[in-house]
Amino acid sequence: MSRSRPVSAKKDTYHILTYGCQMNERDTESLAGFLQQMGYTASTPEEAGVLLINTCCVRESAERKILGKLGELRKYKLARPEVVIGIGGCMVQQPGMSERIRKEYPYVDIVFGTHNLHQLPRMIEQCQFGQVVEVWDSEGEVVEDLPERKAEGIKAHVTIMYGCNNFCSYCIVPHVRGRERSRAPEDVVREVQSLVAQGVKEVTVLGQNVNSYGKDLNPRVSFADLLRTVNGVEGLKRIRFTTSHPKDFDLALIAAMSESDKVCEHIHLPVQAGSNRILAAMNRGYSREQYMEMIGQIRQAMPEVALTTDLIVGFPGETEEDFADTLDLLEKVRYDNAFTFLYSKRSGTPAAELAEQVDAETKKARFQRLLQLQNRISLEHNKALIGSVQEVLVEGRSKTNKELMTGRTRGNKIVVFAGAEQQVGETVLVRIDEARTWTLLGTMALL
Ligand code: SAM
Ligand code: SF4
């Protein structure tokens, strides 16, 4: 395939496929911003002059899907040899992956990692002279001169730190995202102010472990301090944050939450497992008892708080007894919601080397039991809200019924109600009439 061709001016359009977490979605916004600065506009995959995949590798299923998709993109290259195909992000950052892509998918023009996505414009220019494969081994400095963000809608994610220092034994993230690096608070605040000026009402601040925010800054700044500062941004209505690591969660954060009226009463506190044996094997850095104690303290300080979690089913060596401990923890904590994952073996992580991998059938059966239990608890929580009046930030029309409006409570629950388009971005009071597992239905209440 000839590689020597100009990037046609008529092809100044792009399409980006994104896999994975909010962090990746945020990276995609930056990639799109770079392309827009170069004069590209968004388009469909069929027409785009630049086609990018921003990848994830937290679970093997994501990786399989992405490689399948990369294979599919070949048809665009065959139909339009001038199209630029690029792949970047977490999956590519794994050892040996860029080499594999280069060999097995030779029609790919650009391969980049998680640490050098800001170099996309140069790579696009350069790839007309041949394939560009650049994956940095280490993270480098935090890059602040990213394209000015364009807000879409009333909610936005703001990354406050990159990387992770925790090395949970199952997790690939620290291997592909590098060590923790915090953004300076003034840069975070500037970004929030710019989003608010464009109509954003709610920001979710993002990090793999927001509780260790600022430990690498000089002078040090705590996450609690950052929340207080962001709370001062005029025009902003709500602040959320994710993810908190239980081993670093402290009462100072609860105090900051109580003092900061914009910070919503919702904490996502991934427990991953309910058995001490498994928690130790996962290298999570806390015991079941310590976790339960913290939940008690949180609930004492904020009785109305909504709690959610992440759980992994079928970690190597998980016995029926260990799994029963997880079910028991769920019954005791009674989360509002939980994200449940089947353990996925990630090469390069210590857990992948453990001999006693749980068979797929057992994993799936446990997963179903966990889901059933959590669904029952979620529904019970929602039913308990019937008759209450909730503050709802209106997001737009309901996806399932365009006649109705939808928004979220401070506890992050979806509410559907009869309202008006002009209310988007406003907070309204809604009386809850009906509860389902994932949604609340209500009627607007008068002040
Ligand atoms: N940093 C966050 C934390 O520690 O809670 C979460 C980041 S991770 C991208 C999101 C979730 O994916 C984790 O909480 C965990 O439940 C799940 N996860 C990570 N590695 C996994 C693996 N190898 N198999 C299954 N689930 C995994
Ligand atoms: Fe992965 Fe653990 Fe870091 Fe979360 S804290 S990103 S699960 S290593």
XYZ file of C-alpha atoms and ligand atoms in Angstrom:
482
model
C 0.000 0.000 0.000
C 1.495 3.347 -0.992
C 2.079 5.676 1.957
C 3.163 8.725 0.027
C 0.092 10.904 -0.427
C -0.955 14.373 0.621
C -3.598 14.788 3.338
C -6.356 16.061 1.065
C -7.941 19.354 2.128
C -11.319 17.879 1.202
C -10.750 15.183 3.767
C -10.513 17.589 6.698
C -13.023 15.674 8.743
C -12.567 13.228 11.600
C -14.338 10.532 13.546
C -13.174 9.144 16.904
C -14.344 5.865 18.427
C -13.935 5.809 22.189
C -13.810 2.781 24.476
C -13.587 2.747 28.263
C -13.992 5.107 31.164
C -14.763 8.826 31.589
C -11.026 9.469 31.583
C -10.878 8.137 28.023
C -13.900 10.182 27.008
C -12.124 13.245 28.321
C -8.979 12.311 26.320
C -11.141 11.964 23.219
C -12.382 15.523 23.752
C -8.745 16.670 23.727
C -8.000 14.674 20.567
C -11.068 16.224 18.920
C -9.904 19.652 20.119
C -6.486 19.191 18.475
C -8.128 18.144 15.221
C -10.489 21.126 15.331
C -7.523 23.442 15.889
C -6.086 21.952 12.694
C -9.307 22.824 10.867
C -10.953 19.393 10.933
C -14.674 18.988 11.614
C -16.533 15.987 13.032
C -18.014 13.518 10.580
C -19.213 9.929 10.146
C -16.731 7.029 9.877
C -17.799 6.537 6.243
C -16.716 10.051 5.281
C -14.003 10.962 7.768
C -10.506 11.779 6.529
C -9.048 10.888 9.942
C -10.385 7.870 11.817
C -9.134 7.348 15.367
C -9.749 4.699 18.011
C -9.124 5.706 21.622
C -8.715 2.419 23.474
C -9.283 0.733 26.835
C -7.727 -2.453 28.242
C -9.191 -2.758 31.755
C -10.902 -5.988 30.710
C -10.033 -8.460 27.968
C -13.482 -8.087 26.391
C -12.728 -4.435 25.558
C -9.458 -5.408 23.945
C -11.104 -8.109 21.787
C -13.789 -5.680 20.632
C -11.235 -2.994 19.760
C -9.015 -5.319 17.724
C -12.160 -6.494 15.882
C -13.058 -2.868 15.152
C -9.524 -2.094 13.982
C -9.841 -5.019 11.551
C -13.111 -3.551 10.254
C -11.478 -0.184 9.540
C -9.430 -1.832 6.800
C -12.446 -1.558 4.502
C -12.234 2.254 4.716
C -8.557 2.154 3.801
C -9.299 -0.080 0.825
C -12.112 2.200 -0.354
C -10.223 5.461 0.299
C -6.444 4.953 0.589
C -5.984 8.599 1.627
C -7.853 8.075 4.921
C -5.623 8.360 8.013
C -6.260 5.580 10.536
C -4.911 6.013 14.057
C -5.120 4.057 17.286
C -4.036 5.241 20.722
C -4.581 5.136 24.454
C -4.458 2.470 27.162
C -4.511 -0.723 25.079
C -1.655 0.508 22.918
C 0.421 1.355 25.997
C 0.716 -2.346 26.953
C 4.086 -4.011 26.275
C 4.262 -5.519 22.802
C 0.926 -4.095 21.627
C 2.235 -1.367 19.319
C 4.503 -3.941 17.665
C 1.546 -6.301 17.244
C -0.554 -3.566 15.641
C 2.269 -2.602 13.334
C 2.624 -6.217 12.132
C -0.979 -7.410 12.073
C -2.685 -4.176 10.975
C -0.190 -2.630 8.534
C -2.793 -0.209 7.133
C -2.813 1.728 10.440
C -1.022 5.065 9.956
C -0.596 6.298 13.549
C -0.051 4.420 16.808
C 0.239 6.463 20.028
C 0.136 5.826 23.781
C -1.548 7.491 26.756
C 1.295 9.926 27.458
C 1.722 11.592 24.070
C -1.761 12.235 22.720
C -0.942 15.952 22.665
C 1.427 15.156 19.801
C -1.385 14.015 17.509
C -1.177 17.070 15.198
C 2.491 16.390 14.430
C 1.834 12.684 13.939
C -0.935 13.470 11.443
C 1.406 15.708 9.481
C 4.162 13.136 9.603
C 2.200 10.020 8.670
C 1.990 11.056 5.048
C 5.645 10.011 4.846
C 5.110 6.630 6.505
C 3.627 4.878 9.510
C 4.171 6.742 12.824
C 4.456 4.548 15.925
C 5.234 6.490 19.100
C 4.496 5.122 22.557
C 6.299 6.733 25.488
C 7.414 4.451 28.323
C 7.050 7.083 31.014
C 4.499 9.754 31.693
C 6.420 13.068 31.546
C 4.978 16.327 32.880
C 1.274 17.138 33.109
C 0.410 18.823 29.802
C -1.700 21.937 30.354
C -1.801 23.463 26.893
C -4.616 21.222 25.728
C -7.187 22.720 23.345
C -9.744 25.054 24.936
C -12.692 22.864 25.905
C -16.030 23.205 24.200
C -18.827 22.336 26.569
C -21.582 20.065 25.332
C -24.666 20.222 27.498
C -24.887 21.054 31.162
C -22.543 18.397 32.571
C -18.789 17.941 32.136
C -15.948 15.829 33.468
C -12.782 17.534 34.620
C -9.629 15.476 35.106
C -7.782 16.618 38.250
C -5.053 13.983 38.252
C -3.578 11.362 35.983
C -2.255 7.875 36.710
C -2.389 5.653 39.770
C 0.119 4.512 42.415
C -1.900 1.692 43.883
C -1.135 -1.413 41.864
C -4.180 -3.446 42.802
C -3.055 -6.920 41.779
C -5.723 -7.362 39.065
C -5.495 -3.924 37.483
C -3.701 -2.781 34.344
C -4.352 0.958 34.876
C -1.095 1.896 36.696
C 0.825 -0.013 34.003
C -0.691 1.985 31.143
C -1.483 5.346 32.759
C 1.698 5.817 34.788
C 2.148 7.267 38.284
C -0.079 9.847 39.962
C 0.319 13.408 38.718
C -1.993 16.153 39.998
C -2.986 19.219 38.063
C -2.449 22.545 39.819
C -5.665 23.739 41.540
C -5.614 27.011 39.568
C -5.618 25.073 36.272
C -8.547 22.971 37.469
C -10.481 26.066 38.554
C -9.742 27.868 35.262
C -11.145 24.906 33.335
C -14.270 24.755 35.513
C -14.820 28.517 35.102
C -14.489 28.230 31.331
C -17.002 25.354 31.262
C -19.449 27.299 33.441
C -19.126 30.306 31.126
C -20.277 27.968 28.332
C -23.365 26.807 30.230
C -22.128 23.865 32.290
C -23.944 23.499 35.638
C -22.438 20.287 36.990
C -18.835 19.048 36.956
C -17.528 15.644 37.958
C -13.890 15.820 38.956
C -11.968 12.737 37.890
C -8.993 10.756 39.081
C -8.233 7.066 39.678
C -7.859 7.900 43.370
C -9.015 11.462 44.014
C -8.227 11.139 47.729
C -4.537 11.282 46.983
C -4.927 14.444 44.883
C -2.258 17.066 45.546
C 0.213 14.866 47.421
C 2.703 15.466 44.589
C 2.148 19.236 44.457
C 4.374 21.821 46.081
C 2.888 23.291 48.223
C 0.678 20.284 48.928
C -3.040 20.727 48.437
C -5.584 18.226 49.699
C -8.587 16.981 47.753
C -10.802 18.478 50.465
C -9.164 21.903 49.789
C -9.698 21.502 46.055
C -13.399 20.734 46.553
C -13.810 23.860 48.694
C -12.092 25.947 46.006
C -14.184 24.539 43.142
C -17.273 25.072 45.292
C -16.521 28.805 45.068
C -16.871 28.911 41.261
C -19.777 31.228 40.558
C -22.572 29.893 38.380
C -21.687 26.246 39.051
C -24.565 24.321 40.632
C -23.232 20.876 41.409
C -19.952 19.048 41.972
C -19.415 15.288 41.921
C -16.186 13.311 42.181
C -14.904 9.881 41.287
C -13.133 7.654 42.233
C -12.423 7.515 45.959
C -10.126 4.788 47.194
C -11.284 3.431 50.583
C -7.725 3.205 51.925
C -7.249 6.977 51.499
C -10.760 8.208 52.269
C -10.753 10.391 55.378
C -13.055 12.432 57.559
C -11.557 15.699 56.276
C -13.280 14.964 52.978
C -16.621 14.410 54.706
C -16.178 17.771 56.445
C -15.424 19.476 53.111
C -18.489 17.833 51.564
C -20.740 19.029 54.373
C -19.384 22.586 54.145
C -19.565 22.817 50.349
C -23.183 23.235 49.289
C -22.509 22.322 45.647
C -20.869 18.978 46.411
C -23.549 16.307 46.022
C -24.209 13.754 48.745
C -22.982 10.802 46.723
C -19.839 8.756 47.307
C -18.584 6.069 44.947
C -16.381 3.914 47.167
C -15.270 0.759 45.330
C -14.945 -2.161 47.742
C -14.216 -4.826 45.066
C -14.766 -7.786 47.459
C -16.178 -8.620 50.889
C -13.637 -11.224 51.969
C -10.469 -10.190 53.799
C -8.515 -12.985 52.127
C -9.461 -11.700 48.666
C -8.977 -8.032 49.605
C -5.421 -8.866 50.711
C -4.770 -10.826 47.499
C -6.098 -7.844 45.543
C -3.637 -5.561 47.383
C -6.434 -3.134 48.218
C -4.858 -1.891 51.450
C -7.926 -2.174 53.731
C -9.859 -4.895 55.517
C -13.571 -5.515 55.418
C -13.799 -4.244 59.007
C -11.972 -0.987 58.184
C -14.223 -0.466 55.187
C -17.384 -1.075 57.225
C -16.164 1.321 59.906
C -15.679 4.027 57.316
C -19.157 3.448 55.916
C -20.497 3.850 59.472
C -18.642 7.150 59.897
C -19.834 8.456 56.528
C -23.453 7.577 57.291
C -23.223 9.132 60.741
C -21.967 12.412 59.275
C -24.270 12.351 56.225
C -27.324 10.154 56.856
C -28.787 10.996 53.422
C -25.662 10.052 51.462
C -26.023 7.785 48.414
C -23.328 5.111 48.272
C -22.228 3.193 45.210
C -19.408 0.728 44.602
C -17.477 -1.468 42.171
C -17.279 -5.238 42.681
C -15.192 -7.908 40.993
C -16.554 -11.456 40.827
C -14.298 -14.475 40.384
C -10.940 -13.078 41.439
C -8.407 -15.995 41.373
C -8.904 -18.269 44.358
C -12.345 -16.832 45.252
C -14.186 -19.647 47.071
C -17.921 -19.954 47.667
C -17.209 -18.750 51.208
C -15.361 -15.649 49.964
C -18.213 -14.894 47.609
C -20.716 -15.306 50.459
C -18.723 -12.618 52.311
C -19.239 -10.263 49.357
C -22.999 -10.937 49.349
C -23.066 -10.385 53.088
C -21.208 -7.072 52.770
C -23.741 -5.944 50.170
C -26.608 -6.765 52.533
C -24.894 -4.847 55.325
C -23.817 -1.731 53.419
C -26.928 -1.623 51.221
C -25.441 0.369 48.341
C -27.727 2.477 46.215
C -26.071 0.976 43.171
C -23.089 -1.191 42.248
C -21.018 -1.729 39.120
C -20.240 -5.428 38.939
C -17.451 -6.887 36.827
C -16.362 -10.418 35.970
C -12.687 -10.743 36.841
C -10.640 -10.474 33.658
C -7.076 -11.745 33.492
C -4.717 -8.931 32.426
C -1.256 -10.038 31.455
C 1.485 -8.173 33.283
C -0.549 -7.958 36.497
C 0.315 -10.184 39.511
C -3.200 -11.716 39.655
C -2.789 -13.104 36.137
C 0.001 -15.349 37.473
C -2.157 -16.873 40.234
C -2.790 -20.560 39.689
C -6.364 -20.871 40.919
C -8.288 -18.974 38.215
C -12.069 -19.380 38.732
C -13.818 -21.114 35.826
C -16.071 -19.047 33.585
C -19.285 -20.853 34.521
C -18.800 -20.323 38.267
C -17.924 -16.654 37.677
C -21.058 -16.078 35.609
C -23.335 -17.823 38.109
C -21.915 -15.727 40.984
C -22.227 -12.586 38.893
C -25.953 -13.260 38.380
C -26.510 -13.831 42.102
C -24.708 -10.589 42.914
C -26.696 -8.663 40.340
C -30.001 -10.027 41.610
C -29.186 -9.054 45.175
C -28.010 -5.557 44.226
C -31.068 -4.980 42.015
C -33.340 -5.859 44.921
C -31.469 -3.447 47.233
C -31.439 -0.656 44.606
C -35.188 -1.016 44.171
C -35.723 -0.925 47.950
C -33.688 2.293 48.174
C -35.699 3.836 45.358
C -39.023 2.772 46.874
C -38.024 4.429 50.144
C -37.926 7.739 48.235
C -41.606 7.553 47.220
C -43.390 10.589 48.649
C -40.162 12.538 49.185
C -39.362 15.775 47.355
C -36.022 15.724 45.528
C -33.911 18.507 44.074
C -33.436 17.545 40.417
C -31.011 19.158 37.976
C -32.848 18.978 34.650
C -30.736 17.450 31.861
C -33.085 17.174 28.889
C -35.836 15.098 27.363
C -36.252 11.525 28.545
C -34.696 9.059 26.093
C -37.623 6.656 26.405
C -40.466 9.197 26.324
C -39.794 12.493 24.542
C -42.875 14.036 26.183
C -41.143 13.863 29.567
C -38.044 15.506 31.012
C -35.217 13.802 32.873
C -32.639 14.840 35.436
C -30.780 13.568 38.471
C -31.141 13.934 42.203
C -28.186 15.011 44.309
C -27.781 11.282 45.094
C -27.318 10.704 41.313
C -30.645 8.935 40.762
C -32.412 9.395 37.435
C -35.821 11.072 37.729
C -38.388 11.303 34.898
C -41.183 13.849 35.174
C -43.485 16.152 33.161
C -41.605 19.417 32.721
C -40.497 21.885 30.087
C -37.526 22.238 27.748
C -36.711 25.674 29.263
C -35.921 23.943 32.566
C -32.750 22.320 31.197
C -29.886 23.436 33.443
C -32.278 24.485 36.230
C -32.826 22.697 39.514
C -36.470 21.886 40.186
C -38.260 20.112 43.010
C -39.895 16.813 42.108
C -42.145 14.682 44.311
C -41.362 10.980 43.767
C -44.485 8.962 42.876
C -43.094 5.700 41.573
C -39.834 3.768 41.866
C -38.146 1.331 39.505
C -34.735 -0.333 39.841
C -32.923 2.301 37.748
C -35.375 5.203 37.591
C -37.697 7.302 39.714
C -40.903 8.788 38.297
C -42.303 11.968 39.777
C -44.337 15.153 39.548
C -43.018 18.688 39.852
C -43.612 20.013 43.337
C -44.402 23.641 44.137
C -41.936 25.577 46.269
N -9.447 3.626 40.309
C -10.724 3.161 40.518
C -10.792 2.338 41.792
O -9.811 1.869 42.295
O -11.880 2.100 42.242
C -11.330 2.387 39.391
C -10.668 2.281 38.082
S -11.042 0.880 37.121
C -10.898 1.544 35.531
C -12.792 0.649 37.308
C -13.167 -0.677 37.853
O -12.822 -1.697 36.939
C -12.464 -1.101 39.137
O -13.015 -0.502 40.264
C -12.634 -2.588 39.126
O -13.830 -2.963 39.770
C -12.737 -2.921 37.642
N -11.563 -3.657 37.178
C -10.290 -3.226 37.096
N -9.480 -4.225 36.649
C -10.288 -5.310 36.441
C -10.057 -6.632 35.993
N -8.845 -7.064 35.676
N -11.123 -7.458 35.881
C -12.364 -7.034 36.197
N -12.637 -5.804 36.645
C -11.608 -4.946 36.760
Fe -6.684 0.136 39.290
Fe -6.546 -0.030 41.939
Fe -5.514 2.099 40.666
Fe -8.152 1.778 40.775
S -6.781 2.100 42.527
S -6.943 2.295 38.992
S -8.381 -0.426 40.649
S -4.807 -0.002 40.530
